[in-house]
Tab-separated table of C-alpha atoms in Angstrom:
chain	number	residue	atom	x	y	z
A	7	UNK	CA	-19.973	-23.191	183.898
A	8	UNK	CA	-19.284	-19.640	182.788
A	9	UNK	CA	-22.318	-17.370	182.471
A	10	UNK	CA	-22.545	-15.397	179.217
A	11	UNK	CA	-24.644	-12.222	179.228
A	12	UNK	CA	-25.322	-9.967	176.264
A	13	UNK	CA	-26.675	-7.000	178.207
A	14	UNK	CA	-26.278	-5.687	181.773
A	15	UNK	CA	-30.013	-6.221	182.267
A	16	UNK	CA	-29.419	-9.997	182.064
A	17	UNK	CA	-27.241	-10.039	185.192
A	18	UNK	CA	-29.226	-11.547	188.109
A	19	UNK	CA	-29.906	-9.106	190.925
A	20	UNK	CA	-28.231	-11.391	193.464
A	21	UNK	CA	-25.127	-12.168	191.368
A	22	UNK	CA	-22.535	-10.010	193.165
A	23	UNK	CA	-20.238	-9.101	194.675
A	24	UNK	CA	-17.801	-9.368	191.799
A	25	UNK	CA	-14.254	-8.581	190.750
A	26	UNK	CA	-14.424	-6.992	187.300
A	27	UNK	CA	-12.184	-6.016	184.424
A	28	UNK	CA	-13.026	-4.865	180.920
A	29	UNK	CA	-11.396	-4.812	177.502
A	30	UNK	CA	-11.578	-6.073	173.941
A	31	UNK	CA	-9.489	-9.195	174.695
A	32	UNK	CA	-8.926	-9.873	170.990
A	33	UNK	CA	-6.959	-13.110	170.834
A	34	UNK	CA	-7.138	-13.660	174.609
A	35	UNK	CA	-3.333	-13.730	174.487
A	36	UNK	CA	-0.923	-14.443	177.330
A	37	UNK	CA	-1.039	-10.853	178.531
A	38	UNK	CA	-4.820	-11.076	178.816
A	39	UNK	CA	-4.486	-14.456	180.495
A	40	UNK	CA	-2.107	-13.032	183.096
A	41	UNK	CA	-4.534	-10.226	183.972
A	42	UNK	CA	-7.517	-12.550	184.119
A	43	UNK	CA	-5.724	-15.181	186.197
A	44	UNK	CA	-4.921	-12.511	188.771
A	45	UNK	CA	-8.521	-11.297	188.645
A	46	UNK	CA	-9.738	-14.832	189.354
A	47	UNK	CA	-7.291	-15.212	192.233
A	48	UNK	CA	-8.472	-11.922	193.769
A	49	UNK	CA	-12.103	-12.972	193.353
A	50	UNK	CA	-11.496	-16.294	195.126
A	51	UNK	CA	-9.687	-14.578	198.015
A	52	UNK	CA	-12.608	-12.192	198.436
A	53	UNK	CA	-15.386	-14.776	197.976
A	54	UNK	CA	-16.580	-12.870	194.938
A	55	UNK	CA	-17.373	-13.658	191.304
A	56	UNK	CA	-14.767	-13.170	188.565
A	57	UNK	CA	-16.206	-11.222	185.622
A	58	UNK	CA	-14.776	-9.899	182.358
A	59	UNK	CA	-16.586	-7.334	180.225
A	60	UNK	CA	-15.852	-7.384	176.507
A	61	UNK	CA	-17.295	-5.503	173.559
A	62	UNK	CA	-18.808	-6.581	170.255
A	63	UNK	CA	-18.194	-5.275	167.675
A	64	UNK	CA	-14.681	-3.994	168.299
A	65	UNK	CA	-14.906	-0.247	169.080
A	66	UNK	CA	-12.671	0.592	166.108
A	67	UNK	CA	-15.237	-0.966	163.768
A	68	UNK	CA	-17.741	1.611	165.019
A	69	UNK	CA	-15.522	4.693	165.214
A	70	UNK	CA	-13.196	4.135	162.243
A	71	UNK	CA	-14.393	1.144	160.197
A	72	UNK	CA	-12.117	2.040	157.281
A	73	UNK	CA	-9.002	1.418	159.393
A	74	UNK	CA	-10.245	-1.035	162.021
A	75	UNK	CA	-7.854	-3.944	162.661
A	76	UNK	CA	-8.739	-7.395	161.389
A	77	UNK	CA	-9.787	-9.409	164.422
A	78	UNK	CA	-7.603	-12.288	165.572
A	79	UNK	CA	-10.628	-14.341	166.566
A	80	UNK	CA	-14.398	-14.235	166.277
A	81	UNK	CA	-16.695	-13.712	169.245
A	82	UNK	CA	-17.477	-17.428	169.619
A	83	UNK	CA	-13.821	-18.384	169.945
A	84	UNK	CA	-13.179	-15.443	172.264
A	85	UNK	CA	-15.927	-16.621	174.611
A	86	UNK	CA	-14.566	-20.178	174.516
A	87	UNK	CA	-11.059	-18.931	175.372
A	88	UNK	CA	-12.333	-16.696	178.186
A	89	UNK	CA	-14.466	-19.493	179.593
A	90	UNK	CA	-11.507	-21.881	179.670
A	91	UNK	CA	-9.640	-19.557	182.040
A	92	UNK	CA	-12.076	-20.143	184.919
A	93	UNK	CA	-14.104	-16.935	184.887
A	94	UNK	CA	-17.527	-17.028	186.491
A	95	UNK	CA	-19.099	-14.775	183.871
A	96	UNK	CA	-18.490	-12.750	180.728
A	97	UNK	CA	-20.630	-9.737	179.879
A	98	UNK	CA	-20.653	-9.010	176.138
A	99	UNK	CA	-21.701	-5.401	175.668
A	100	UNK	CA	-22.933	-4.337	172.250
A	101	UNK	CA	-20.607	-1.506	171.308
A	102	UNK	CA	-22.428	1.439	169.776
A	103	UNK	CA	-22.228	5.207	169.622
A	104	UNK	CA	-24.776	5.252	172.441
A	105	UNK	CA	-22.533	3.163	174.679
A	106	UNK	CA	-19.536	5.270	173.656
A	107	UNK	CA	-21.380	8.401	174.760
A	108	UNK	CA	-21.557	7.293	178.405
A	109	UNK	CA	-19.371	9.344	180.718
A	110	UNK	CA	-16.786	7.426	182.753
A	111	UNK	CA	-18.971	7.781	185.849
A	112	UNK	CA	-22.113	6.562	184.015
A	113	UNK	CA	-20.304	3.477	182.714
A	114	UNK	CA	-18.843	2.606	186.095
A	115	UNK	CA	-21.932	3.431	188.160
A	116	UNK	CA	-24.456	1.764	185.841
A	117	UNK	CA	-22.540	-1.301	184.674
A	118	UNK	CA	-19.679	-2.130	187.039
A	119	UNK	CA	-21.456	-1.163	190.255
A	120	UNK	CA	-25.153	-1.121	189.378
A	121	UNK	CA	-25.320	-4.393	187.423
A	122	UNK	CA	-22.250	-6.351	188.537
A	123	UNK	CA	-21.972	-5.034	192.118
A	124	UNK	CA	-18.217	-4.710	191.759
A	125	UNK	CA	-16.238	-4.849	194.988
A	126	UNK	CA	-12.950	-4.666	193.062
A	127	UNK	CA	-12.072	-3.365	189.589
A	128	UNK	CA	-8.890	-4.653	187.940
A	129	UNK	CA	-7.320	-2.429	185.261
A	130	UNK	CA	-3.961	-1.626	183.683
A	131	UNK	CA	-1.920	1.536	184.101
A	132	UNK	CA	-2.937	2.760	180.634
A	133	UNK	CA	-6.657	1.923	180.829
A	134	UNK	CA	-9.030	4.361	179.143
A	135	UNK	CA	-12.816	4.316	179.282
A	136	UNK	CA	-15.920	6.444	178.941
A	137	UNK	CA	-16.857	9.197	176.491
A	138	UNK	CA	-13.902	10.173	174.340
A	139	UNK	CA	-11.676	7.849	176.397
A	140	UNK	CA	-11.731	10.566	179.033
A	141	UNK	CA	-11.538	8.145	181.952
A	142	UNK	CA	-8.165	6.842	183.138
A	143	UNK	CA	-6.610	5.204	186.192
A	144	UNK	CA	-6.982	8.349	188.297
A	145	UNK	CA	-10.641	8.589	187.291
A	146	UNK	CA	-11.270	4.967	188.263
A	147	UNK	CA	-9.578	5.401	191.635
A	148	UNK	CA	-11.653	8.515	192.323
A	149	UNK	CA	-14.846	6.649	191.370
A	150	UNK	CA	-13.770	3.745	193.573
A	151	UNK	CA	-13.579	6.030	196.581
A	152	UNK	CA	-16.927	7.581	195.694
A	153	UNK	CA	-18.828	4.393	194.840
A	154	UNK	CA	-17.230	2.011	197.312
A	155	UNK	CA	-14.997	-0.381	195.362
A	156	UNK	CA	-11.259	-1.060	195.386
A	157	UNK	CA	-9.110	-0.484	192.291
A	158	UNK	CA	-6.308	-2.961	191.624
A	159	UNK	CA	-3.663	-2.153	189.019
A	160	UNK	CA	-2.089	-4.974	187.014
A	161	UNK	CA	1.314	-4.463	185.426
A	162	UNK	CA	2.051	-5.178	181.778
A	163	UNK	CA	2.937	-8.750	180.900
A	164	UNK	CA	6.041	-9.067	178.781
A	165	UNK	CA	7.426	-11.863	176.635
A	166	UNK	CA	10.395	-12.654	178.875
A	167	UNK	CA	10.649	-16.388	179.304
A	168	UNK	CA	8.715	-17.136	176.132
A	169	UNK	CA	10.359	-19.057	173.281
A	170	UNK	CA	10.730	-15.832	171.303
A	171	UNK	CA	13.819	-14.132	169.972
A	172	UNK	CA	14.858	-10.664	168.905
A	173	UNK	CA	11.608	-8.887	169.751
A	174	UNK	CA	12.436	-5.757	171.719
A	175	UNK	CA	10.716	-2.488	172.491
A	176	UNK	CA	11.266	0.264	169.947
A	177	UNK	CA	13.542	1.949	172.458
A	178	UNK	CA	15.759	-1.143	172.623
A	179	UNK	CA	14.543	-2.099	176.091
A	180	UNK	CA	13.399	-5.422	177.470
A	181	UNK	CA	11.142	-7.961	175.853
A	182	UNK	CA	8.063	-6.646	174.133
A	183	UNK	CA	4.696	-6.410	175.878
A	184	UNK	CA	2.216	-9.065	174.800
A	185	UNK	CA	-0.414	-7.456	172.603
A	186	UNK	CA	-3.024	-8.181	169.953
A	187	UNK	CA	-1.004	-5.958	167.606
A	188	UNK	CA	2.011	-8.249	167.990
A	189	UNK	CA	-0.103	-11.303	167.148
A	190	UNK	CA	-1.474	-9.621	164.031
A	191	UNK	CA	2.033	-8.626	162.927
A	192	UNK	CA	3.228	-12.219	163.277
A	193	UNK	CA	0.245	-13.635	161.376
A	194	UNK	CA	0.677	-11.038	158.631
A	195	UNK	CA	4.174	-12.477	158.123
A	196	UNK	CA	2.964	-16.066	158.337
A	197	UNK	CA	4.932	-16.518	161.560
A	198	UNK	CA	2.344	-18.684	163.283
A	199	UNK	CA	4.960	-19.965	165.753
A	200	UNK	CA	5.494	-16.502	167.235
A	201	UNK	CA	1.753	-15.872	167.170
A	202	UNK	CA	1.246	-19.094	169.130
A	203	UNK	CA	3.903	-18.104	171.667
A	204	UNK	CA	2.154	-14.792	172.354
A	205	UNK	CA	-1.320	-16.360	172.298
A	206	UNK	CA	-0.404	-19.347	174.436
A	207	UNK	CA	-2.074	-21.634	171.883
A	208	UNK	CA	-2.089	-22.183	168.132
A	209	UNK	CA	-3.904	-19.552	166.096
A	210	UNK	CA	-7.228	-20.787	164.785
A	211	UNK	CA	-9.967	-19.965	162.319
A	212	UNK	CA	-13.568	-21.154	162.440
A	213	UNK	CA	-15.953	-21.486	159.516
A	214	UNK	CA	-18.330	-23.605	157.511
A	215	UNK	CA	-16.925	-26.067	154.995
A	216	UNK	CA	-18.181	-25.152	151.529
A	217	UNK	CA	-17.757	-26.481	148.016
A	218	UNK	CA	-14.799	-25.135	146.081
A	219	UNK	CA	-13.408	-25.722	142.599
A	220	UNK	CA	-12.603	-29.366	143.555
A	221	UNK	CA	-9.085	-29.051	142.103
A	222	UNK	CA	-7.605	-30.627	145.215
A	223	UNK	CA	-9.832	-33.673	144.881
A	224	UNK	CA	-8.962	-33.990	141.185
A	225	UNK	CA	-5.267	-33.927	142.126
A	226	UNK	CA	-5.729	-36.541	144.851
A	227	UNK	CA	-5.598	-34.043	147.725
A	228	UNK	CA	-9.224	-33.246	148.670
A	229	UNK	CA	-9.560	-30.200	150.891
A	230	UNK	CA	-12.077	-28.728	153.300
A	231	UNK	CA	-12.594	-25.168	152.084
A	232	UNK	CA	-13.600	-22.570	154.665
A	233	UNK	CA	-16.371	-20.162	153.700
A	234	UNK	CA	-15.352	-16.587	152.933
A	235	UNK	CA	-17.025	-15.369	156.131
A	236	UNK	CA	-14.950	-17.643	158.371
A	237	UNK	CA	-13.852	-15.929	161.573
A	238	UNK	CA	-10.248	-15.440	162.610
A	239	UNK	CA	-7.277	-13.602	161.137
A	240	UNK	CA	-6.124	-15.118	157.840
A	241	UNK	CA	-2.335	-15.585	158.009
A	242	UNK	CA	0.013	-14.827	155.128
A	243	UNK	CA	-0.315	-16.883	151.960
A	244	UNK	CA	1.492	-20.188	152.148
A	245	UNK	CA	1.311	-23.809	153.206
A	246	UNK	CA	1.024	-24.714	156.895
A	247	UNK	CA	1.028	-27.763	159.099
A	248	UNK	CA	-1.893	-27.795	161.494
A	249	UNK	CA	-5.063	-29.434	162.673
A	250	UNK	CA	-8.668	-29.560	161.570
A	251	UNK	CA	-11.223	-30.025	164.345
A	252	UNK	CA	-14.544	-31.243	163.009
A	253	UNK	CA	-18.002	-30.585	164.417
A	254	UNK	CA	-17.815	-33.704	166.592
A	255	UNK	CA	-14.603	-32.445	168.190
A	256	UNK	CA	-12.274	-34.911	166.435
A	257	UNK	CA	-8.817	-33.461	165.678
A	258	UNK	CA	-7.341	-34.400	162.310
A	259	UNK	CA	-3.756	-33.649	161.225
A	260	UNK	CA	-3.753	-31.429	158.159
A	261	UNK	CA	-1.734	-29.597	155.539
A	262	UNK	CA	-3.349	-26.169	155.158
A	263	UNK	CA	-3.206	-23.920	152.112
A	264	UNK	CA	-3.803	-20.161	152.332
A	265	UNK	CA	-3.845	-18.226	149.087
A	266	UNK	CA	-5.340	-17.850	145.638
A	267	UNK	CA	-4.042	-21.002	143.901
A	268	UNK	CA	-1.571	-19.199	141.575
A	269	UNK	CA	-0.831	-22.362	139.594
A	270	UNK	CA	-4.423	-22.147	138.326
A	271	UNK	CA	-4.482	-18.334	138.076
A	272	UNK	CA	-6.751	-17.994	141.082
A	273	UNK	CA	-7.832	-14.577	142.320
A	274	UNK	CA	-9.656	-14.830	145.660
A	275	UNK	CA	-7.845	-15.957	148.809
A	276	UNK	CA	-8.975	-19.274	150.240
A	277	UNK	CA	-8.212	-21.314	153.341
A	278	UNK	CA	-8.214	-25.050	152.566
A	279	UNK	CA	-7.266	-27.922	154.846
A	280	UNK	CA	-6.233	-31.322	153.494
A	281	UNK	CA	-6.532	-34.009	156.169
A	282	UNK	CA	-3.483	-36.257	156.069
A	283	UNK	CA	-2.721	-39.793	157.250
A	284	UNK	CA	-6.064	-41.259	156.158
A	285	UNK	CA	-6.144	-44.582	154.275
A	286	UNK	CA	-6.594	-43.981	150.537
A	287	UNK	CA	-9.820	-46.016	150.451
A	288	UNK	CA	-11.321	-43.820	153.197
A	289	UNK	CA	-10.641	-40.444	151.598
A	290	UNK	CA	-13.769	-40.240	149.472
A	291	UNK	CA	-16.123	-40.896	152.403
A	292	UNK	CA	-14.680	-38.016	154.424
A	293	UNK	CA	-17.494	-35.499	153.945
A	294	UNK	CA	-17.290	-32.284	155.962
A	295	UNK	CA	-19.525	-30.133	153.765
A	296	UNK	CA	-21.868	-27.975	155.817
A	297	UNK	CA	-19.977	-28.599	159.049
A	298	UNK	CA	-18.515	-25.751	161.083
A	299	UNK	CA	-14.894	-26.660	161.712
A	300	UNK	CA	-11.850	-25.129	163.375
A	301	UNK	CA	-8.504	-24.923	161.575
A	302	UNK	CA	-5.398	-24.521	163.768
A	303	UNK	CA	-2.078	-23.292	162.350
A	304	UNK	CA	1.028	-24.894	163.880
A	305	UNK	CA	3.926	-24.138	161.502
A	306	UNK	CA	4.487	-22.515	158.114
A	307	UNK	CA	6.060	-24.893	155.627
A	308	UNK	CA	6.624	-22.549	152.694
A	309	UNK	CA	5.266	-19.592	150.778
A	310	UNK	CA	2.737	-19.814	147.966
A	311	UNK	CA	4.351	-20.591	144.600
A	312	UNK	CA	2.987	-20.794	141.043
A	313	UNK	CA	4.175	-24.111	139.570
A	314	UNK	CA	4.580	-24.884	135.870
A	315	UNK	CA	1.731	-27.366	135.894
A	316	UNK	CA	-0.325	-29.840	137.938
A	317	UNK	CA	2.402	-32.492	137.961
A	318	UNK	CA	4.971	-30.227	139.608
A	319	UNK	CA	2.333	-29.050	142.074
A	320	UNK	CA	1.391	-32.631	143.010
A	321	UNK	CA	5.054	-33.500	143.607
A	322	UNK	CA	5.389	-30.531	145.956
A	323	UNK	CA	2.108	-31.362	147.736
A	324	UNK	CA	3.398	-34.855	148.484
A	325	UNK	CA	6.457	-33.292	150.090
A	326	UNK	CA	4.225	-30.847	152.032
A	327	UNK	CA	2.186	-33.723	153.453
A	328	UNK	CA	5.302	-35.548	154.635
A	329	UNK	CA	6.718	-32.394	156.207
A	330	UNK	CA	3.394	-31.595	157.896
A	331	UNK	CA	3.237	-35.118	159.341
A	332	UNK	CA	6.797	-34.896	160.649
A	333	UNK	CA	6.120	-31.573	162.369
A	334	UNK	CA	2.776	-32.538	163.897
A	335	UNK	CA	4.004	-35.877	165.219
A	336	UNK	CA	7.543	-34.881	166.134
A	337	UNK	CA	6.699	-35.257	169.817
């Protein structure tokens, strides 16, 4: 079982030695997974614990909240994804101006060495840390010599070999480096297939099911509406095939709507999942209100369209359900 700590003071005194890395890990995409899998391998070879340090909130939300990126996943899903990789522990550090004021040496000496007893630190070539991002790879190597730990550098993880096409570096070079930015770009376009390829799993949102306008139920397509504070990046408006995972862990095939219901002159964006393939007589007893559910996006079926009336919309929704079924059960 992975240990989750919310402050360095929670780390047991006898926990180490450990192999440590740190980062935001938003999305825990395949690049992150590559780094962390190597960290775990190094930890096992050295009879040490494998530890990742992450930050909450995202540093950009503290330093420049007006332009901070929308997060791919909430903290809960991030911790689930990190735990599934086989780490021994995750330290969630509350990011604040006080933490940001630590010098590179203070951060390394107090947290990596003092609390986690790091024997190895795993970082990338472009790693930055400490006050004003003044620490870099050279700084870490110097601190390693001074404080008695080894620094291991992990190369970037590119998309070569993934089922992706036409995504090159700006300079026209080889396949693009996996990044949270790439995932956000794909989701912004509704390209959940590319997002999934970079993530290594379908993109998901998590939130409480709340009451909506009940238009879907009136039309014969009842939906589970996610609350406005649901976590996870909201993909582009449209209709998607995907899955709804209820609080008990049951996975239901679903047709998912993202948008403002233009046929009914809606304004606010909503994420609604209609569970498909249930017997008609069992639809009304399917009550998810108040449950916290996960919605997974597998494929985009179409964009959001304003239809001339409910009848035309219902006809299209029937087609959406069939298409969603065919995609989800194609295997």
